Amino acid sequence: MSGEQSPEPDCSEVLGHLYEFLDREMPDVDSAKFREHIDECSPCLEKYGLEQAVKKLVKRCCGHDEVPADLRAKVMGRIELLRSADPVPERPAE
Ligand SMILES: [Zn+2]
């Protein structure tokens, strides 16, 4: 592992471009990498699923594709909340 650039997107990259991915606004190559990451990374998968659900909902209700910023912020806040409220992890008996 030297200074070579990694072809794998990391979580922040994936989440930062989630809407481009959902809207298919990125090249197929990138999109394939994103999908691969999302498939293997449960936090990203969770967020991806939520974003997708929000987009569908908005499309059905408002008849357009764009998620209003405030709704998006609300969902994001909700996700953060859920995440910080994680159940106490089980301790290994030792
Ligand atoms: Zn991830």
PDB file of C-alpha atoms and ligand atoms in Angstrom:
ATOM      1  CA  MET A   1       0.000   0.000   0.000  1.00  0.00           C
ATOM      2  CA  SER A   2       1.905   3.051  -1.214  1.00  0.00           C
ATOM      3  CA  GLY A   3       0.661   6.449  -2.305  1.00  0.00           C
ATOM      4  CA  GLU A   4      -1.565   5.012  -4.983  1.00  0.00           C
ATOM      5  CA  GLN A   5      -5.008   6.485  -5.143  1.00  0.00           C
ATOM      6  CA  SER A   6      -7.699   4.171  -3.930  1.00  0.00           C
ATOM      7  CA  PRO A   7     -10.400   3.285  -6.436  1.00  0.00           C
ATOM      8  CA  GLU A   8     -12.826   2.632  -3.594  1.00  0.00           C
ATOM      9  CA  PRO A   9     -15.025   5.516  -2.555  1.00  0.00           C
ATOM     10  CA  ASP A  10     -15.264   5.951   1.202  1.00  0.00           C
ATOM     11  CA  CYS A  11     -18.435   6.531   3.197  1.00  0.00           C
ATOM     12  CA  SER A  12     -18.303  10.309   3.186  1.00  0.00           C
ATOM     13  CA  GLU A  13     -17.764  10.318  -0.552  1.00  0.00           C
ATOM     14  CA  VAL A  14     -20.645   7.949  -1.122  1.00  0.00           C
ATOM     15  CA  LEU A  15     -23.012   9.877   1.102  1.00  0.00           C
ATOM     16  CA  GLY A  16     -21.861  13.190  -0.339  1.00  0.00           C
ATOM     17  CA  HIS A  17     -22.808  12.078  -3.835  1.00  0.00           C
ATOM     18  CA  LEU A  18     -25.817  10.025  -2.925  1.00  0.00           C
ATOM     19  CA  TYR A  19     -28.225  12.191  -4.858  1.00  0.00           C
ATOM     20  CA  GLU A  20     -26.117  12.069  -7.971  1.00  0.00           C
ATOM     21  CA  PHE A  21     -26.074   8.319  -7.624  1.00  0.00           C
ATOM     22  CA  LEU A  22     -29.818   8.150  -7.111  1.00  0.00           C
ATOM     23  CA  ASP A  23     -30.433  10.441 -10.052  1.00  0.00           C
ATOM     24  CA  ARG A  24     -27.992   8.520 -12.217  1.00  0.00           C
ATOM     25  CA  GLU A  25     -26.057  11.682 -12.795  1.00  0.00           C
ATOM     26  CA  MET A  26     -22.693  10.017 -12.494  1.00  0.00           C
ATOM     27  CA  PRO A  27     -20.664   7.935 -14.932  1.00  0.00           C
ATOM     28  CA  ASP A  28     -21.421   4.207 -14.950  1.00  0.00           C
ATOM     29  CA  VAL A  29     -17.952   3.416 -13.633  1.00  0.00           C
ATOM     30  CA  ASP A  30     -18.441   5.554 -10.540  1.00  0.00           C
ATOM     31  CA  SER A  31     -21.958   4.385 -10.119  1.00  0.00           C
ATOM     32  CA  ALA A  32     -20.793   0.763 -10.111  1.00  0.00           C
ATOM     33  CA  LYS A  33     -18.219   1.524  -7.416  1.00  0.00           C
ATOM     34  CA  PHE A  34     -20.823   3.306  -5.347  1.00  0.00           C
ATOM     35  CA  ARG A  35     -23.244   0.424  -5.636  1.00  0.00           C
ATOM     36  CA  GLU A  36     -20.541  -1.999  -4.608  1.00  0.00           C
ATOM     37  CA  HIS A  37     -19.713   0.084  -1.558  1.00  0.00           C
ATOM     38  CA  ILE A  38     -23.347   0.539  -0.612  1.00  0.00           C
ATOM     39  CA  ASP A  39     -23.990  -3.186  -0.904  1.00  0.00           C
ATOM     40  CA  GLU A  40     -21.210  -3.940   1.546  1.00  0.00           C
ATOM     41  CA  CYS A  41     -21.567  -1.039   3.941  1.00  0.00           C
ATOM     42  CA  SER A  42     -24.648  -1.149   6.129  1.00  0.00           C
ATOM     43  CA  PRO A  43     -24.616   2.533   7.260  1.00  0.00           C
ATOM     44  CA  CYS A  44     -24.480   3.626   3.634  1.00  0.00           C
ATOM     45  CA  LEU A  45     -27.078   1.088   2.621  1.00  0.00           C
ATOM     46  CA  GLU A  46     -29.378   2.335   5.346  1.00  0.00           C
ATOM     47  CA  LYS A  47     -28.994   5.913   4.257  1.00  0.00           C
ATOM     48  CA  TYR A  48     -29.339   5.027   0.621  1.00  0.00           C
ATOM     49  CA  GLY A  49     -32.594   3.227   1.327  1.00  0.00           C
ATOM     50  CA  LEU A  50     -33.933   6.191   3.244  1.00  0.00           C
ATOM     51  CA  GLU A  51     -32.998   8.684   0.582  1.00  0.00           C
ATOM     52  CA  GLN A  52     -34.592   6.517  -2.021  1.00  0.00           C
ATOM     53  CA  ALA A  53     -37.771   6.274   0.025  1.00  0.00           C
ATOM     54  CA  VAL A  54     -37.868  10.026   0.507  1.00  0.00           C
ATOM     55  CA  LYS A  55     -37.388  10.651  -3.174  1.00  0.00           C
ATOM     56  CA  LYS A  56     -40.194   8.286  -4.094  1.00  0.00           C
ATOM     57  CA  LEU A  57     -42.475   9.872  -1.560  1.00  0.00           C
ATOM     58  CA  VAL A  58     -41.732  13.359  -2.769  1.00  0.00           C
ATOM     59  CA  LYS A  59     -42.241  12.359  -6.355  1.00  0.00           C
ATOM     60  CA  ARG A  60     -45.613  10.879  -5.568  1.00  0.00           C
ATOM     61  CA  CYS A  61     -46.780  13.775  -3.420  1.00  0.00           C
ATOM     62  CA  CYS A  62     -45.378  16.760  -5.229  1.00  0.00           C
ATOM     63  CA  GLY A  63     -45.107  15.347  -8.727  1.00  0.00           C
ATOM     64  CA  HIS A  64     -41.485  16.313  -9.045  1.00  0.00           C
ATOM     65  CA  ASP A  65     -38.157  14.732  -8.431  1.00  0.00           C
ATOM     66  CA  GLU A  66     -36.540  17.232  -6.166  1.00  0.00           C
ATOM     67  CA  VAL A  67     -36.475  16.687  -2.448  1.00  0.00           C
ATOM     68  CA  PRO A  68     -37.090  19.984  -0.673  1.00  0.00           C
ATOM     69  CA  ALA A  69     -34.076  21.009   1.374  1.00  0.00           C
ATOM     70  CA  ASP A  70     -36.015  21.235   4.611  1.00  0.00           C
ATOM     71  CA  LEU A  71     -37.473  17.768   4.205  1.00  0.00           C
ATOM     72  CA  ARG A  72     -34.071  16.447   3.400  1.00  0.00           C
ATOM     73  CA  ALA A  73     -32.632  18.090   6.471  1.00  0.00           C
ATOM     74  CA  LYS A  74     -35.415  16.630   8.553  1.00  0.00           C
ATOM     75  CA  VAL A  75     -34.688  13.131   7.309  1.00  0.00           C
ATOM     76  CA  MET A  76     -30.978  13.589   7.852  1.00  0.00           C
ATOM     77  CA  GLY A  77     -31.609  14.749  11.401  1.00  0.00           C
ATOM     78  CA  ARG A  78     -33.800  11.745  11.971  1.00  0.00           C
ATOM     79  CA  ILE A  79     -31.060   9.436  10.781  1.00  0.00           C
ATOM     80  CA  GLU A  80     -28.544  11.061  13.102  1.00  0.00           C
ATOM     81  CA  LEU A  81     -30.989  10.677  15.952  1.00  0.00           C
ATOM     82  CA  LEU A  82     -31.546   7.003  15.233  1.00  0.00           C
ATOM     83  CA  ARG A  83     -27.875   6.431  15.023  1.00  0.00           C
ATOM     84  CA  SER A  84     -26.989   8.132  18.266  1.00  0.00           C
ATOM     85  CA  ALA A  85     -29.756   6.170  19.982  1.00  0.00           C
ATOM     86  CA  ASP A  86     -28.167   2.856  19.179  1.00  0.00           C
ATOM     87  CA  PRO A  87     -28.855   0.155  21.751  1.00  0.00           C
ATOM     88  CA  VAL A  88     -26.087  -0.542  24.205  1.00  0.00           C
ATOM     89  CA  PRO A  89     -23.718  -3.010  22.561  1.00  0.00           C
ATOM     90  CA  GLU A  90     -23.430  -6.353  24.215  1.00  0.00           C
ATOM     91  CA  ARG A  91     -20.287  -6.844  26.160  1.00  0.00           C
ATOM     92  CA  PRO A  92     -18.220  -9.910  25.470  1.00  0.00           C
ATOM     93  CA  ALA A  93     -18.109 -12.028  28.599  1.00  0.00           C
ATOM     94  CA  GLU A  94     -14.602 -11.949  29.855  1.00  0.00           C
TER      95      GLU A  94
HETATM   96 ZN    ZN B   1     -20.053   3.323   3.619  1.00  0.00          ZN
END
